[in-house]
PDB file of C-alpha atoms in Angstrom:
ATOM      1  CA  MET U   1     -99.398  -2.406  48.690  1.00  0.00           C
ATOM      2  CA  LEU U   2    -102.845  -1.154  47.810  1.00  0.00           C
ATOM      3  CA  LEU U   3    -103.967  -1.687  44.090  1.00  0.00           C
ATOM      4  CA  LEU U   4    -106.786   0.184  43.045  1.00  0.00           C
ATOM      5  CA  LEU U   5    -108.003  -1.536  39.941  1.00  0.00           C
ATOM      6  CA  CYS U   6    -110.077   0.664  37.685  1.00  0.00           C
ATOM      7  CA  ALA U   7    -112.475  -1.366  35.624  1.00  0.00           C
ATOM      8  CA  VAL U   8    -114.974  -0.099  32.958  1.00  0.00           C
ATOM      9  CA  ALA U   9    -115.386  -3.110  31.080  1.00  0.00           C
ATOM     10  CA  ALA U  10    -115.196  -6.635  31.168  1.00  0.00           C
ATOM     11  CA  LEU U  11    -113.565  -8.732  28.241  1.00  0.00           C
ATOM     12  CA  ARG U  12    -114.613 -12.313  27.384  1.00  0.00           C
ATOM     13  CA  VAL U  13    -114.762 -15.334  29.601  1.00  0.00           C
ATOM     14  CA  ARG U  14    -114.944 -18.990  28.438  1.00  0.00           C
ATOM     15  CA  ALA U  15    -115.959 -22.035  30.236  1.00  0.00           C
ATOM     16  CA  LEU U  16    -112.633 -24.436  29.119  1.00  0.00           C
ATOM     17  CA  ALA U  17    -111.726 -27.978  29.473  1.00  0.00           C
ATOM     18  CA  GLY U  18    -108.946 -27.534  32.199  1.00  0.00           C
ATOM     19  CA  THR U  19    -109.852 -27.019  36.104  1.00  0.00           C
ATOM     20  CA  ALA U  20    -113.250 -26.047  35.043  1.00  0.00           C
ATOM     21  CA  ALA U  21    -113.531 -29.978  33.893  1.00  0.00           C
ATOM     22  CA  LEU U  22    -113.383 -30.857  37.646  1.00  0.00           C
ATOM     23  CA  LEU U  23    -116.439 -28.625  38.301  1.00  0.00           C
ATOM     24  CA  THR U  24    -119.565 -31.175  37.170  1.00  0.00           C
ATOM     25  CA  ARG U  25    -122.440 -29.475  39.337  1.00  0.00           C
ATOM     26  CA  THR U  26    -125.458 -27.959  37.295  1.00  0.00           C
ATOM     27  CA  ARG U  27    -126.989 -27.316  40.691  1.00  0.00           C
ATOM     28  CA  ILE U  28    -125.793 -25.916  43.856  1.00  0.00           C
ATOM     29  CA  ASP U  29    -128.974 -26.006  46.248  1.00  0.00           C
ATOM     30  CA  ASP U  30    -131.751 -24.177  44.601  1.00  0.00           C
ATOM     31  CA  PHE U  31    -129.676 -22.485  42.028  1.00  0.00           C
ATOM     32  CA  ALA U  32    -128.739 -23.455  38.799  1.00  0.00           C
ATOM     33  CA  VAL U  33    -125.142 -22.787  38.091  1.00  0.00           C
ATOM     34  CA  ALA U  34    -122.326 -22.423  35.087  1.00  0.00           C
ATOM     35  CA  PRO U  35    -118.637 -23.977  35.584  1.00  0.00           C
ATOM     36  CA  LEU U  36    -116.475 -21.375  33.905  1.00  0.00           C
ATOM     37  CA  GLU U  37    -112.369 -21.266  34.086  1.00  0.00           C
ATOM     38  CA  VAL U  38    -110.739 -18.018  34.650  1.00  0.00           C
ATOM     39  CA  CYS U  39    -107.769 -17.058  36.206  1.00  0.00           C
ATOM     40  CA  GLY U  40    -106.293 -20.729  36.266  1.00  0.00           C
ATOM     41  CA  VAL U  41    -109.123 -21.889  38.493  1.00  0.00           C
ATOM     42  CA  GLY U  42    -112.739 -23.318  37.797  1.00  0.00           C
ATOM     43  CA  VAL U  43    -115.687 -20.979  39.435  1.00  0.00           C
ATOM     44  CA  TYR U  44    -119.140 -22.107  39.640  1.00  0.00           C
ATOM     45  CA  ALA U  45    -121.637 -18.722  38.713  1.00  0.00           C
ATOM     46  CA  LEU U  46    -125.078 -18.610  38.733  1.00  0.00           C
ATOM     47  CA  ALA U  47    -126.791 -19.535  35.269  1.00  0.00           C
ATOM     48  CA  ASN U  48    -129.755 -16.903  36.370  1.00  0.00           C
ATOM     49  CA  THR U  49    -128.392 -14.173  38.357  1.00  0.00           C
ATOM     50  CA  TRP U  50    -132.367 -12.944  39.169  1.00  0.00           C
ATOM     51  CA  GLY U  51    -132.905 -16.320  40.668  1.00  0.00           C
ATOM     52  CA  ALA U  52    -130.777 -15.362  43.607  1.00  0.00           C
ATOM     53  CA  ALA U  53    -132.968 -12.391  44.497  1.00  0.00           C
ATOM     54  CA  ARG U  54    -134.611 -13.979  47.354  1.00  0.00           C
ATOM     55  CA  ASP U  55    -131.498 -14.633  48.749  1.00  0.00           C
ATOM     56  CA  GLY U  56    -130.184 -11.509  48.425  1.00  0.00           C
ATOM     57  CA  ASP U  57    -128.410  -9.424  46.129  1.00  0.00           C
ATOM     58  CA  ALA U  58    -127.418 -11.559  43.224  1.00  0.00           C
ATOM     59  CA  THR U  59    -124.462  -9.906  42.170  1.00  0.00           C
ATOM     60  CA  GLY U  60    -122.564 -12.066  44.141  1.00  0.00           C
ATOM     61  CA  GLY U  61    -123.273 -14.873  41.341  1.00  0.00           C
ATOM     62  CA  ARG U  62    -121.278 -13.258  38.420  1.00  0.00           C
ATOM     63  CA  VAL U  63    -118.045 -12.979  37.368  1.00  0.00           C
ATOM     64  CA  TRP U  64    -116.855  -9.649  37.296  1.00  0.00           C
ATOM     65  CA  PRO U  65    -113.559  -7.898  35.804  1.00  0.00           C
ATOM     66  CA  CYS U  66    -112.585  -6.362  38.737  1.00  0.00           C
ATOM     67  CA  GLY U  67    -112.039 -10.128  40.191  1.00  0.00           C
ATOM     68  CA  LEU U  68    -110.608 -11.044  37.087  1.00  0.00           C
ATOM     69  CA  GLU U  69    -107.818  -8.314  37.440  1.00  0.00           C
ATOM     70  CA  LEU U  70    -107.132  -8.703  41.041  1.00  0.00           C
ATOM     71  CA  ALA U  71    -106.973 -12.733  41.477  1.00  0.00           C
ATOM     72  CA  PRO U  72    -103.088 -12.686  39.522  1.00  0.00           C
ATOM     73  CA  ARG U  73    -101.899 -10.379  41.913  1.00  0.00           C
ATOM     74  CA  VAL U  74    -103.526 -11.983  44.996  1.00  0.00           C
ATOM     75  CA  ALA U  75    -102.286 -14.746  43.725  1.00  0.00           C
ATOM     76  CA  ALA U  76     -98.533 -13.552  43.309  1.00  0.00           C
ATOM     77  CA  ALA U  77     -98.407 -12.382  47.246  1.00  0.00           C
ATOM     78  CA  ALA U  78    -100.204 -15.619  48.500  1.00  0.00           C
ATOM     79  CA  ALA U  79     -97.174 -18.158  48.952  1.00  0.00           C
ATOM     80  CA  ASN U  80     -97.189 -19.503  52.701  1.00  0.00           C
ATOM     81  CA  ARG U  81     -99.231 -16.821  53.490  1.00  0.00           C
ATOM     82  CA  THR U  82    -102.882 -16.102  54.959  1.00  0.00           C
ATOM     83  CA  VAL U  83    -105.370 -14.278  52.617  1.00  0.00           C
ATOM     84  CA  LEU U  84    -108.802 -12.948  53.272  1.00  0.00           C
ATOM     85  CA  ASP U  85    -111.383 -12.378  50.393  1.00  0.00           C
ATOM     86  CA  VAL U  86    -113.433  -9.527  51.537  1.00  0.00           C
ATOM     87  CA  GLY U  87    -116.863  -9.359  49.067  1.00  0.00           C
ATOM     88  CA  CYS U  88    -115.597 -12.714  47.773  1.00  0.00           C
ATOM     89  CA  GLY U  89    -118.450 -13.248  45.060  1.00  0.00           C
ATOM     90  CA  CYS U  90    -117.730 -16.318  42.845  1.00  0.00           C
ATOM     91  CA  GLY U  91    -114.275 -16.930  44.791  1.00  0.00           C
ATOM     92  CA  VAL U  92    -112.310 -15.927  41.735  1.00  0.00           C
ATOM     93  CA  VAL U  93    -109.474 -14.147  43.908  1.00  0.00           C
ATOM     94  CA  ALA U  94    -109.737 -16.766  47.094  1.00  0.00           C
ATOM     95  CA  LEU U  95    -109.475 -19.345  44.611  1.00  0.00           C
ATOM     96  CA  ALA U  96    -106.439 -18.333  42.828  1.00  0.00           C
ATOM     97  CA  ALA U  97    -105.103 -17.725  46.102  1.00  0.00           C
ATOM     98  CA  ALA U  98    -105.431 -21.254  46.888  1.00  0.00           C
ATOM     99  CA  ARG U  99    -104.196 -22.490  44.042  1.00  0.00           C
ATOM    100  CA  ALA U 100    -101.102 -20.081  44.554  1.00  0.00           C
ATOM    101  CA  GLY U 101     -99.938 -21.860  47.552  1.00  0.00           C
ATOM    102  CA  ALA U 102    -101.865 -19.556  50.295  1.00  0.00           C
ATOM    103  CA  LYS U 103    -101.528 -21.088  54.119  1.00  0.00           C
ATOM    104  CA  ARG U 104    -104.837 -19.959  54.724  1.00  0.00           C
ATOM    105  CA  VAL U 105    -107.379 -18.905  52.517  1.00  0.00           C
ATOM    106  CA  VAL U 106    -110.385 -17.390  53.959  1.00  0.00           C
ATOM    107  CA  ALA U 107    -113.666 -16.383  51.428  1.00  0.00           C
ATOM    108  CA  ALA U 108    -115.685 -14.034  53.227  1.00  0.00           C
ATOM    109  CA  ASP U 109    -119.429 -12.084  52.121  1.00  0.00           C
ATOM    110  CA  VAL U 110    -122.140 -11.167  53.393  1.00  0.00           C
ATOM    111  CA  ASN U 111    -124.497 -13.060  51.196  1.00  0.00           C
ATOM    112  CA  PRO U 112    -124.733 -16.805  51.232  1.00  0.00           C
ATOM    113  CA  VAL U 113    -125.424 -17.786  47.620  1.00  0.00           C
ATOM    114  CA  PRO U 114    -121.480 -16.636  46.629  1.00  0.00           C
ATOM    115  CA  LEU U 115    -120.321 -18.571  49.484  1.00  0.00           C
ATOM    116  CA  ARG U 116    -122.244 -21.847  48.414  1.00  0.00           C
ATOM    117  CA  LEU U 117    -120.546 -21.374  45.068  1.00  0.00           C
ATOM    118  CA  VAL U 118    -116.782 -20.948  46.977  1.00  0.00           C
ATOM    119  CA  ALA U 119    -117.507 -23.503  48.962  1.00  0.00           C
ATOM    120  CA  ALA U 120    -118.821 -26.082  45.804  1.00  0.00           C
ATOM    121  CA  ALA U 121    -115.652 -24.801  43.867  1.00  0.00           C
ATOM    122  CA  ALA U 122    -113.098 -25.242  46.325  1.00  0.00           C
ATOM    123  CA  GLU U 123    -114.563 -28.646  46.888  1.00  0.00           C
ATOM    124  CA  ASP U 124    -114.456 -29.835  43.369  1.00  0.00           C
ATOM    125  CA  GLN U 125    -110.969 -28.934  42.799  1.00  0.00           C
ATOM    126  CA  GLY U 126    -109.506 -30.296  45.897  1.00  0.00           C
ATOM    127  CA  LEU U 127    -108.637 -26.300  47.089  1.00  0.00           C
ATOM    128  CA  ALA U 128    -108.584 -25.446  50.863  1.00  0.00           C
ATOM    129  CA  VAL U 129    -110.561 -22.276  51.498  1.00  0.00           C
ATOM    130  CA  GLU U 130    -112.908 -21.667  54.187  1.00  0.00           C
ATOM    131  CA  VAL U 131    -116.483 -19.315  53.857  1.00  0.00           C
ATOM    132  CA  GLU U 132    -117.137 -17.338  56.606  1.00  0.00           C
ATOM    133  CA  SER U 133    -119.894 -14.819  56.442  1.00  0.00           C
ATOM    134  CA  PHE U 134    -119.182 -11.257  57.175  1.00  0.00           C
ATOM    135  CA  ASP U 135    -120.654  -7.499  56.410  1.00  0.00           C
ATOM    136  CA  VAL U 136    -118.099  -4.697  55.730  1.00  0.00           C
ATOM    137  CA  ALA U 137    -120.751  -2.532  57.683  1.00  0.00           C
ATOM    138  CA  SER U 138    -120.592  -4.012  60.910  1.00  0.00           C
ATOM    139  CA  ALA U 139    -119.258  -3.566  64.095  1.00  0.00           C
ATOM    140  CA  ALA U 140    -116.933  -6.475  63.393  1.00  0.00           C
ATOM    141  CA  PRO U 141    -113.203  -6.406  63.632  1.00  0.00           C
ATOM    142  CA  LEU U 142    -112.162  -7.413  60.210  1.00  0.00           C
ATOM    143  CA  PRO U 143    -110.964 -11.508  60.236  1.00  0.00           C
ATOM    144  CA  PRO U 144    -106.581 -11.301  60.500  1.00  0.00           C
ATOM    145  CA  ALA U 145    -105.005 -12.273  57.311  1.00  0.00           C
ATOM    146  CA  ASP U 146    -101.358 -11.187  56.111  1.00  0.00           C
ATOM    147  CA  VAL U 147    -103.011  -9.984  52.060  1.00  0.00           C
ATOM    148  CA  VAL U 148    -106.584  -8.783  52.577  1.00  0.00           C
ATOM    149  CA  ALA U 149    -108.169  -8.394  48.821  1.00  0.00           C
ATOM    150  CA  PHE U 150    -111.583  -6.051  48.193  1.00  0.00           C
ATOM    151  CA  ALA U 151    -112.960  -6.236  44.653  1.00  0.00           C
ATOM    152  CA  ASP U 152    -115.703  -4.230  43.026  1.00  0.00           C
ATOM    153  CA  LEU U 153    -117.174  -3.079  46.612  1.00  0.00           C
ATOM    154  CA  THR U 154    -117.994   0.272  45.715  1.00  0.00           C
ATOM    155  CA  TYR U 155    -121.557  -0.193  44.237  1.00  0.00           C
ATOM    156  CA  GLU U 156    -123.439   1.986  47.170  1.00  0.00           C
ATOM    157  CA  GLU U 157    -121.589   4.705  48.592  1.00  0.00           C
ATOM    158  CA  SER U 158    -122.447   3.719  51.973  1.00  0.00           C
ATOM    159  CA  LEU U 159    -120.679   0.365  51.316  1.00  0.00           C
ATOM    160  CA  ALA U 160    -117.891   2.182  49.590  1.00  0.00           C
ATOM    161  CA  GLU U 161    -117.267   4.118  52.903  1.00  0.00           C
ATOM    162  CA  ALA U 162    -117.498   1.035  54.643  1.00  0.00           C
ATOM    163  CA  VAL U 163    -114.567  -0.934  52.393  1.00  0.00           C
ATOM    164  CA  ALA U 164    -112.719   2.407  52.768  1.00  0.00           C
ATOM    165  CA  ALA U 165    -112.655   2.061  56.425  1.00  0.00           C
ATOM    166  CA  ARG U 166    -111.626  -1.453  56.201  1.00  0.00           C
ATOM    167  CA  VAL U 167    -108.954  -0.778  53.821  1.00  0.00           C
ATOM    168  CA  LEU U 168    -107.030   1.583  56.602  1.00  0.00           C
ATOM    169  CA  GLU U 169    -108.027  -1.185  59.039  1.00  0.00           C
ATOM    170  CA  ALA U 170    -106.521  -3.709  57.221  1.00  0.00           C
ATOM    171  CA  ARG U 171    -103.157  -1.297  56.424  1.00  0.00           C
ATOM    172  CA  ALA U 172    -103.114  -0.306  59.882  1.00  0.00           C
ATOM    173  CA  ARG U 173    -102.753  -3.922  61.400  1.00  0.00           C
ATOM    174  CA  GLY U 174     -99.697  -4.327  58.786  1.00  0.00           C
ATOM    175  CA  SER U 175    -101.641  -6.659  55.873  1.00  0.00           C
ATOM    176  CA  HIS U 176    -100.910  -6.402  52.849  1.00  0.00           C
ATOM    177  CA  VAL U 177    -103.942  -4.654  50.989  1.00  0.00           C
ATOM    178  CA  LEU U 178    -104.804  -5.302  47.189  1.00  0.00           C
ATOM    179  CA  CYS U 179    -108.193  -3.454  46.259  1.00  0.00           C
ATOM    180  CA  ALA U 180    -110.008  -3.190  42.792  1.00  0.00           C
ATOM    181  CA  THR U 181    -112.712  -1.069  41.779  1.00  0.00           C
ATOM    182  CA  ASN U 182    -114.967   0.155  39.109  1.00  0.00           C
ATOM    183  CA  PRO U 183    -115.002   4.571  38.642  1.00  0.00           C
ATOM    184  CA  LEU U 184    -118.399   3.735  36.825  1.00  0.00           C
ATOM    185  CA  ARG U 185    -120.003   2.329  40.657  1.00  0.00           C
ATOM    186  CA  ALA U 186    -122.237   4.768  42.688  1.00  0.00           C
ATOM    187  CA  GLY U 187    -119.957   4.698  45.322  1.00  0.00           C
ATOM    188  CA  ALA U 188    -116.245   5.449  43.204  1.00  0.00           C
ATOM    189  CA  ALA U 189    -116.248   8.856  44.310  1.00  0.00           C
ATOM    190  CA  ALA U 190    -117.042   8.250  48.028  1.00  0.00           C
ATOM    191  CA  PHE U 191    -114.333   5.472  48.488  1.00  0.00           C
ATOM    192  CA  ARG U 192    -111.548   7.877  46.997  1.00  0.00           C
ATOM    193  CA  GLY U 193    -112.726  10.711  48.842  1.00  0.00           C
ATOM    194  CA  ALA U 194    -112.318   8.077  52.155  1.00  0.00           C
ATOM    195  CA  LEU U 195    -109.342   7.666  51.392  1.00  0.00           C
ATOM    196  CA  PRO U 196    -107.848  11.474  51.367  1.00  0.00           C
ATOM    197  CA  ASP U 197    -104.062  10.790  52.149  1.00  0.00           C
ATOM    198  CA  VAL U 198    -103.943   7.837  49.577  1.00  0.00           C
ATOM    199  CA  ARG U 199    -101.520   8.474  46.705  1.00  0.00           C
ATOM    200  CA  PHE U 200    -102.395   6.487  43.222  1.00  0.00           C
ATOM    201  CA  GLU U 201     -99.672   6.164  40.982  1.00  0.00           C
ATOM    202  CA  PRO U 202    -101.078   4.951  37.041  1.00  0.00           C
ATOM    203  CA  VAL U 203     -98.894   1.425  36.415  1.00  0.00           C
ATOM    204  CA  ALA U 204     -99.293  -0.273  32.960  1.00  0.00           C
ATOM    205  CA  LEU U 205    -101.984  -2.719  33.369  1.00  0.00           C
ATOM    206  CA  SER U 206    -101.447  -6.581  32.730  1.00  0.00           C
ATOM    207  CA  ARG U 207    -103.772  -8.062  29.997  1.00  0.00           C
ATOM    208  CA  HIS U 208    -106.102 -10.739  31.212  1.00  0.00           C
ATOM    209  CA  ALA U 209    -109.062 -12.110  29.322  1.00  0.00           C
ATOM    210  CA  ALA U 210    -112.194 -12.473  30.702  1.00  0.00           C
ATOM    211  CA  THR U 211    -115.715 -12.130  29.656  1.00  0.00           C
ATOM    212  CA  HIS U 212    -118.842 -10.311  31.915  1.00  0.00           C
ATOM    213  CA  THR U 213    -122.201  -9.561  30.585  1.00  0.00           C
ATOM    214  CA  ASP U 214    -124.120  -7.138  32.541  1.00  0.00           C
ATOM    215  CA  ALA U 215    -127.825  -8.503  33.987  1.00  0.00           C
ATOM    216  CA  ARG U 216    -129.695  -5.347  33.584  1.00  0.00           C
ATOM    217  CA  ASN U 217    -128.510  -3.522  30.507  1.00  0.00           C
ATOM    218  CA  TRP U 218    -125.818  -6.111  28.566  1.00  0.00           C
ATOM    219  CA  LYS U 219    -123.002  -3.849  27.889  1.00  0.00           C
ATOM    220  CA  THR U 220    -119.720  -5.004  27.751  1.00  0.00           C
ATOM    221  CA  ARG U 221    -116.693  -3.237  29.744  1.00  0.00           C
ATOM    222  CA  LEU U 222    -113.261  -3.389  29.502  1.00  0.00           C
ATOM    223  CA  VAL U 223    -110.621  -2.690  32.333  1.00  0.00           C
ATOM    224  CA  GLN U 224    -108.325   0.129  31.709  1.00  0.00           C
ATOM    225  CA  HIS U 225    -105.838   0.767  34.078  1.00  0.00           C
ATOM    226  CA  LEU U 226    -104.482   0.208  37.533  1.00  0.00           C
ATOM    227  CA  ASP U 227    -103.529   2.291  40.011  1.00  0.00           C
ATOM    228  CA  VAL U 228    -101.047   1.566  42.849  1.00  0.00           C
ATOM    229  CA  VAL U 229    -101.027   2.821  46.049  1.00  0.00           C
ATOM    230  CA  PRO U 230     -97.098   2.341  48.258  1.00  0.00           C
ATOM    231  CA  ASP U 231     -97.575   1.308  51.929  1.00  0.00           C
TER     232      ASP U 231
END
């Protein structure tokens, strides 16, 4: 089942005393980080996203609503299965899958910064998450997995088209595909346009509180609805 989450705003993410208490680092390599607890796991987010500009796109150092909404759904499908989190960012989806008892979890991203964040968070919590450099726009085949997750990867048209091709690739080989996207992203229309045979069915959205601050305009966004695409 392909889950397409349309997110137009974030709720509040809180730093709590639970699993986030295991995350005690204030710096990872050259970057200041802040531990957060979301979806039952602790994640490291960049304290200053602009500081990662020299190492590529800093968006992977933030917690986004699409990942927060997708994580519990991936976790529900993860037990005793292999999970691939494509464009993992801070790794909330991958970490939640590991916490839920996945047989193997791979967090993949083209940017090395979020891979360092995920590896550190997994190590501090004793969770088994492998990190792998992977570019969805490359010619390399998608790493194999029973469950494949894509969260908020439509912020450019070319990227959205590449992600849509990866969605089809994963579904064609029998993977359980879950995908969350923000309809305000520049590539949202291209993503849907590249999947003309996909039928979207609206269902009730589960409520999951979280916070996201956009570094450019400081606007808050709220996840509004969920579309389900049956296999």
